[in-house]
mmCIF file of C-alpha atoms in Angstrom:
data_model
loop_
_atom_site.group_PDB
_atom_site.id
_atom_site.type_symbol
_atom_site.label_atom_id
_atom_site.label_comp_id
_atom_site.label_asym_id
_atom_site.label_seq_id
_atom_site.Cartn_x
_atom_site.Cartn_y
_atom_site.Cartn_z
ATOM 1 C CA UNK A 4 242.023 326.900 149.989
ATOM 2 C CA UNK A 5 241.464 323.164 150.235
ATOM 3 C CA UNK A 6 237.848 322.064 150.740
ATOM 4 C CA UNK A 7 237.428 318.797 152.579
ATOM 5 C CA UNK A 8 234.394 316.546 152.789
ATOM 6 C CA UNK A 9 233.797 317.866 156.293
ATOM 7 C CA UNK A 10 233.421 321.448 155.124
ATOM 8 C CA UNK A 11 230.098 320.448 153.568
ATOM 9 C CA UNK A 12 229.054 317.917 156.209
ATOM 10 C CA UNK A 13 225.929 318.631 158.205
ATOM 11 C CA UNK A 14 226.080 319.101 161.968
ATOM 12 C CA UNK A 15 224.216 315.786 162.312
ATOM 13 C CA UNK A 16 226.949 314.002 160.334
ATOM 14 C CA UNK A 17 229.689 315.578 162.449
ATOM 15 C CA UNK A 18 227.846 314.670 165.648
ATOM 16 C CA UNK A 19 227.326 311.105 164.425
ATOM 17 C CA UNK A 20 231.050 310.636 163.739
ATOM 18 C CA UNK A 21 232.006 312.162 167.082
ATOM 19 C CA UNK A 22 229.527 309.880 168.911
ATOM 20 C CA UNK A 23 230.883 306.826 167.099
ATOM 21 C CA UNK A 24 234.453 307.694 168.097
ATOM 22 C CA UNK A 25 233.513 308.555 171.676
ATOM 23 C CA UNK A 26 231.681 305.273 172.245
ATOM 24 C CA UNK A 27 234.143 302.897 173.971
ATOM 25 C CA UNK A 28 232.312 299.817 172.636
ATOM 26 C CA UNK A 29 233.605 300.705 169.158
ATOM 27 C CA UNK A 30 237.206 299.922 170.146
ATOM 28 C CA UNK A 31 240.225 302.034 171.003
ATOM 29 C CA UNK A 32 242.019 304.392 168.662
ATOM 30 C CA UNK A 33 245.655 304.214 167.655
ATOM 31 C CA UNK A 34 247.882 307.238 168.248
ATOM 32 C CA UNK A 35 247.962 307.913 164.485
ATOM 33 C CA UNK A 36 244.157 307.794 164.309
ATOM 34 C CA UNK A 37 243.818 310.176 167.243
ATOM 35 C CA UNK A 38 246.236 312.600 165.609
ATOM 36 C CA UNK A 39 244.367 312.453 162.301
ATOM 37 C CA UNK A 40 241.007 312.970 164.018
ATOM 38 C CA UNK A 41 242.182 316.241 165.531
ATOM 39 C CA UNK A 42 242.020 317.752 162.038
ATOM 40 C CA UNK A 43 238.350 316.870 161.550
ATOM 41 C CA UNK A 44 235.812 319.541 162.568
ATOM 42 C CA UNK A 45 233.794 317.173 164.768
ATOM 43 C CA UNK A 46 234.428 318.870 168.125
ATOM 44 C CA UNK A 47 232.173 321.602 169.486
ATOM 45 C CA UNK A 48 233.669 324.792 170.908
ATOM 46 C CA UNK A 49 231.833 327.634 172.625
ATOM 47 C CA UNK A 50 231.797 331.147 171.197
ATOM 48 C CA UNK A 51 233.291 334.131 173.053
ATOM 49 C CA UNK A 52 229.951 335.908 173.287
ATOM 50 C CA UNK A 53 228.462 334.961 176.689
ATOM 51 C CA UNK A 54 225.931 332.629 175.095
ATOM 52 C CA UNK A 55 225.671 328.860 175.082
ATOM 53 C CA UNK A 56 226.235 328.728 171.297
ATOM 54 C CA UNK A 57 228.771 326.274 169.887
ATOM 55 C CA UNK A 58 230.406 325.604 166.529
ATOM 56 C CA UNK A 59 232.137 322.547 165.077
ATOM 57 C CA UNK A 60 235.903 322.950 164.858
ATOM 58 C CA UNK A 61 239.065 320.876 164.394
ATOM 59 C CA UNK A 62 241.385 320.548 167.421
ATOM 60 C CA UNK A 63 244.730 321.473 165.998
ATOM 61 C CA UNK A 64 246.381 321.910 169.414
ATOM 62 C CA UNK A 65 244.959 319.783 172.232
ATOM 63 C CA UNK A 66 246.811 321.700 174.957
ATOM 64 C CA UNK A 67 244.682 324.763 174.207
ATOM 65 C CA UNK A 68 241.348 323.129 175.003
ATOM 66 C CA UNK A 69 239.517 322.642 178.289
ATOM 67 C CA UNK A 70 236.417 320.876 179.527
ATOM 68 C CA UNK A 71 234.615 321.362 182.783
ATOM 69 C CA UNK A 72 233.097 318.392 184.578
ATOM 70 C CA UNK A 73 229.699 318.680 186.241
ATOM 71 C CA UNK A 74 228.621 321.616 184.070
ATOM 72 C CA UNK A 75 225.717 323.704 185.376
ATOM 73 C CA UNK A 76 223.301 325.392 182.973
ATOM 74 C CA UNK A 77 224.662 328.874 183.701
ATOM 75 C CA UNK A 78 228.279 327.736 183.160
ATOM 76 C CA UNK A 79 227.669 327.615 179.404
ATOM 77 C CA UNK A 80 227.255 331.399 179.308
ATOM 78 C CA UNK A 81 230.786 332.054 180.558
ATOM 79 C CA UNK A 82 232.678 329.388 178.680
ATOM 80 C CA UNK A 83 234.980 330.904 176.097
ATOM 81 C CA UNK A 84 236.214 329.430 172.846
ATOM 82 C CA UNK A 85 238.872 327.663 174.955
ATOM 83 C CA UNK A 86 236.194 325.189 176.067
ATOM 84 C CA UNK A 87 234.756 322.183 174.307
ATOM 85 C CA UNK A 88 231.122 321.203 174.662
ATOM 86 C CA UNK A 89 229.968 317.677 175.409
ATOM 87 C CA UNK A 90 226.569 316.100 175.997
ATOM 88 C CA UNK A 91 227.247 313.278 178.438
ATOM 89 C CA UNK A 92 229.820 311.560 180.627
ATOM 90 C CA UNK A 93 230.952 309.244 177.802
ATOM 91 C CA UNK A 94 231.841 312.237 175.603
ATOM 92 C CA UNK A 95 233.643 313.933 178.500
ATOM 93 C CA UNK A 96 235.737 310.821 179.157
ATOM 94 C CA UNK A 97 236.583 310.533 175.449
ATOM 95 C CA UNK A 98 237.755 314.151 175.272
ATOM 96 C CA UNK A 99 239.904 313.831 178.395
ATOM 97 C CA UNK A 100 241.328 310.320 178.133
ATOM 98 C CA UNK A 101 241.472 309.704 174.379
ATOM 99 C CA UNK A 102 242.017 313.191 172.950
ATOM 100 C CA UNK A 103 243.997 314.701 175.848
ATOM 101 C CA UNK A 104 241.803 317.724 176.605
ATOM 102 C CA UNK A 105 242.493 319.230 180.047
ATOM 103 C CA UNK A 106 239.701 319.007 182.617
ATOM 104 C CA UNK A 107 239.524 322.133 184.797
ATOM 105 C CA UNK A 108 238.417 322.070 188.403
ATOM 106 C CA UNK A 109 235.613 324.457 189.380
ATOM 107 C CA UNK A 110 237.744 326.818 191.465
ATOM 108 C CA UNK A 111 240.162 327.463 188.599
ATOM 109 C CA UNK A 112 237.247 327.813 186.184
ATOM 110 C CA UNK A 113 235.651 330.450 188.412
ATOM 111 C CA UNK A 114 238.939 332.289 189.001
ATOM 112 C CA UNK A 115 240.174 332.357 185.399
ATOM 113 C CA UNK A 116 236.987 332.479 183.348
ATOM 114 C CA UNK A 117 233.935 333.461 185.374
ATOM 115 C CA UNK A 118 234.657 336.199 187.899
ATOM 116 C CA UNK A 119 235.952 338.642 185.294
ATOM 117 C CA UNK A 120 232.807 338.174 183.169
ATOM 118 C CA UNK A 121 230.136 338.578 185.854
ATOM 119 C CA UNK A 122 229.389 342.208 185.023
ATOM 120 C CA UNK A 123 228.660 341.236 181.382
ATOM 121 C CA UNK A 124 225.982 338.693 182.277
ATOM 122 C CA UNK A 125 222.282 339.227 182.696
ATOM 123 C CA UNK A 126 221.133 339.442 186.303
ATOM 124 C CA UNK A 127 219.561 335.972 186.499
ATOM 125 C CA UNK A 128 222.599 334.134 185.117
ATOM 126 C CA UNK A 129 224.990 336.191 187.255
ATOM 127 C CA UNK A 130 222.937 335.621 190.407
ATOM 128 C CA UNK A 131 222.786 331.864 189.781
ATOM 129 C CA UNK A 132 226.550 331.723 189.320
ATOM 130 C CA UNK A 133 227.249 333.784 192.449
ATOM 131 C CA UNK A 134 224.805 331.636 194.430
ATOM 132 C CA UNK A 135 226.609 328.527 193.185
ATOM 133 C CA UNK A 136 229.974 330.005 194.205
ATOM 134 C CA UNK A 137 228.739 330.951 197.667
ATOM 135 C CA UNK A 138 227.005 327.608 198.205
ATOM 136 C CA UNK A 139 230.229 325.779 197.344
ATOM 137 C CA UNK A 140 232.659 328.261 198.883
ATOM 138 C CA UNK A 141 234.170 325.871 201.482
ATOM 139 C CA UNK A 142 235.016 323.201 198.896
ATOM 140 C CA UNK A 143 236.248 325.797 196.363
ATOM 141 C CA UNK A 144 238.592 327.310 198.973
ATOM 142 C CA UNK A 145 239.911 323.905 200.058
ATOM 143 C CA UNK A 146 240.460 322.937 196.394
ATOM 144 C CA UNK A 147 242.375 326.139 195.650
ATOM 145 C CA UNK A 148 244.137 328.193 198.365
ATOM 146 C CA UNK A 149 244.072 331.325 196.148
ATOM 147 C CA UNK A 150 240.310 331.183 195.691
ATOM 148 C CA UNK A 151 239.397 332.793 199.025
ATOM 149 C CA UNK A 152 241.599 335.835 198.362
ATOM 150 C CA UNK A 153 240.338 336.140 194.791
ATOM 151 C CA UNK A 154 236.656 335.954 195.723
ATOM 152 C CA UNK A 155 237.046 338.488 198.548
ATOM 153 C CA UNK A 156 238.229 341.068 195.972
ATOM 154 C CA UNK A 157 235.858 340.041 193.183
ATOM 155 C CA UNK A 158 232.931 342.296 192.307
ATOM 156 C CA UNK A 159 230.127 339.781 192.837
ATOM 157 C CA UNK A 160 227.581 341.590 195.013
ATOM 158 C CA UNK A 161 225.019 343.813 193.283
ATOM 159 C CA UNK A 162 224.492 347.253 194.783
ATOM 160 C CA UNK A 163 220.859 348.231 195.276
ATOM 161 C CA UNK A 164 221.545 351.909 194.642
ATOM 162 C CA UNK A 165 223.214 351.858 191.245
ATOM 163 C CA UNK A 166 223.273 348.255 189.955
ATOM 164 C CA UNK A 167 227.085 348.172 190.012
ATOM 165 C CA UNK A 168 228.777 345.115 191.437
ATOM 166 C CA UNK A 169 230.865 345.388 194.576
ATOM 167 C CA UNK A 170 233.382 343.111 196.189
ATOM 168 C CA UNK A 171 232.690 341.664 199.666
ATOM 169 C CA UNK A 172 235.441 343.968 200.982
ATOM 170 C CA UNK A 173 233.582 347.030 199.614
ATOM 171 C CA UNK A 174 230.217 346.199 201.154
ATOM 172 C CA UNK A 175 229.516 348.054 204.375
ATOM 173 C CA UNK A 176 227.397 346.271 206.922
ATOM 174 C CA UNK A 177 226.229 349.333 208.879
#
């Protein structure tokens, strides 16, 4: 096992290097530099544990990673290890334009990563996410034609009787 300088680097050091690279006033990076930087553990990825925890990692394959623009507080709880964390718009732009990380739209994020995890979340987080989905339903459906069908089958509505989630199609209005 080869130990690099970054294996012993503090999180502050990793963050400092990432911020330096992400700042456009420090110049642009060559293709070779970008490729080399992917091996440094200066990028933050979420855990797969429905928390907002992150860890520093190298990006060995950029096509695997995603970012979500306009992140809401509750979004962090459903981001898997496929997602990179960022603190501001400058970092987001660096990850997308310089590193080549894919930026997901909200409808795809909800369809692929959120809806299937709703039952695992605490009530407050789940309710905030569902409220966000419902509030933005028209734009989500226009952004993604499959979203309306997916959300109509998704178990997003809590049942008063037994705390299980039901889909809109399962809810009786009588």
